[in-house]
XYZ file of C-alpha atoms in Angstrom:
103
model
C 36.207 -13.624 -153.185
C 36.087 -16.611 -155.592
C 33.655 -19.389 -154.702
C 33.238 -22.814 -156.346
C 29.619 -23.886 -156.831
C 28.346 -27.285 -157.988
C 24.832 -27.670 -159.369
C 23.336 -30.968 -160.504
C 20.349 -30.252 -162.708
C 17.034 -31.937 -161.978
C 14.682 -33.538 -164.475
C 11.157 -32.121 -164.541
C 8.075 -32.598 -166.699
C 7.072 -29.383 -168.454
C 3.557 -28.154 -169.259
C 3.618 -30.164 -172.515
C 4.380 -33.396 -170.677
C 7.985 -33.484 -171.906
C 11.066 -34.125 -169.798
C 13.608 -31.365 -169.463
C 16.390 -30.495 -167.079
C 16.646 -27.333 -165.062
C 19.156 -25.737 -162.759
C 16.975 -22.907 -161.456
C 18.793 -19.662 -162.133
C 18.779 -16.877 -164.718
C 21.701 -14.908 -166.020
C 22.246 -11.476 -167.489
C 25.120 -9.752 -169.238
C 27.623 -10.824 -171.839
C 30.090 -9.158 -174.177
C 27.231 -8.373 -176.571
C 25.300 -6.422 -173.906
C 25.649 -2.747 -173.002
C 26.370 -2.517 -169.248
C 24.955 1.024 -169.194
C 21.532 -0.512 -169.927
C 21.768 -3.146 -167.197
C 18.626 -3.060 -165.046
C 20.725 -4.546 -162.221
C 23.464 -1.901 -162.349
C 26.323 -4.163 -163.459
C 29.250 -2.084 -164.638
C 30.951 -4.564 -166.963
C 30.052 -7.152 -169.608
C 30.419 -10.198 -167.380
C 27.792 -12.906 -166.923
C 25.835 -12.405 -163.692
C 23.212 -14.381 -161.798
C 20.057 -12.257 -161.912
C 17.512 -14.633 -160.345
C 17.428 -17.894 -158.404
C 14.139 -19.783 -158.434
C 12.828 -21.328 -155.216
C 12.984 -25.086 -154.685
C 15.522 -25.714 -157.469
C 19.064 -27.098 -157.489
C 20.448 -23.546 -157.652
C 18.389 -22.561 -154.618
C 20.055 -25.289 -152.571
C 23.559 -24.401 -153.747
C 26.035 -21.702 -152.751
C 25.024 -19.592 -155.779
C 23.690 -16.106 -155.000
C 22.015 -13.331 -156.986
C 24.631 -10.904 -158.357
C 27.396 -13.546 -158.411
C 29.604 -13.114 -161.485
C 30.331 -16.338 -163.376
C 34.026 -16.694 -164.180
C 34.023 -20.326 -165.352
C 31.558 -23.135 -165.956
C 33.022 -26.644 -166.165
C 36.426 -25.066 -166.783
C 35.157 -22.935 -169.700
C 36.076 -19.234 -169.464
C 32.930 -17.114 -169.054
C 34.674 -13.728 -168.962
C 34.453 -13.185 -172.745
C 31.192 -14.808 -173.887
C 27.962 -13.464 -175.330
C 24.717 -13.901 -173.461
C 23.568 -16.591 -175.915
C 26.878 -18.472 -175.706
C 26.566 -18.535 -171.904
C 22.946 -19.772 -172.021
C 23.760 -22.447 -174.597
C 26.767 -23.673 -172.638
C 24.846 -23.877 -169.360
C 21.979 -25.735 -171.074
C 24.335 -28.397 -172.467
C 25.542 -30.041 -169.273
C 23.673 -31.961 -166.536
C 26.232 -30.947 -163.894
C 27.644 -27.441 -163.606
C 30.892 -26.763 -161.770
C 30.873 -22.996 -161.562
C 33.494 -20.594 -160.310
C 31.944 -17.294 -159.260
C 33.243 -14.088 -157.787
C 31.167 -12.344 -155.167
C 31.600 -8.869 -153.810
C 31.914 -8.829 -150.037
């Protein structure tokens, strides 16, 4: 089942007193990762949500742990490295994500 998710990042002050934005989730996977070494048991090289932090924009969204990211802001996430996915997510203040979730 494909699910659209919208996350508007929030601005926070980090431990150094600097402003930064955060969305509140972590990802794993990528075409540069070996799925056989996945601690979460993912069987392909997709980008997956591995953690959602409490009291963050992601926590209040429809995003769930183990969702597979297909697109972010229209950009194809099915053939990206882990670093490319992280860099792309970090770039934008609003994320329109299309995920697939196993029933």
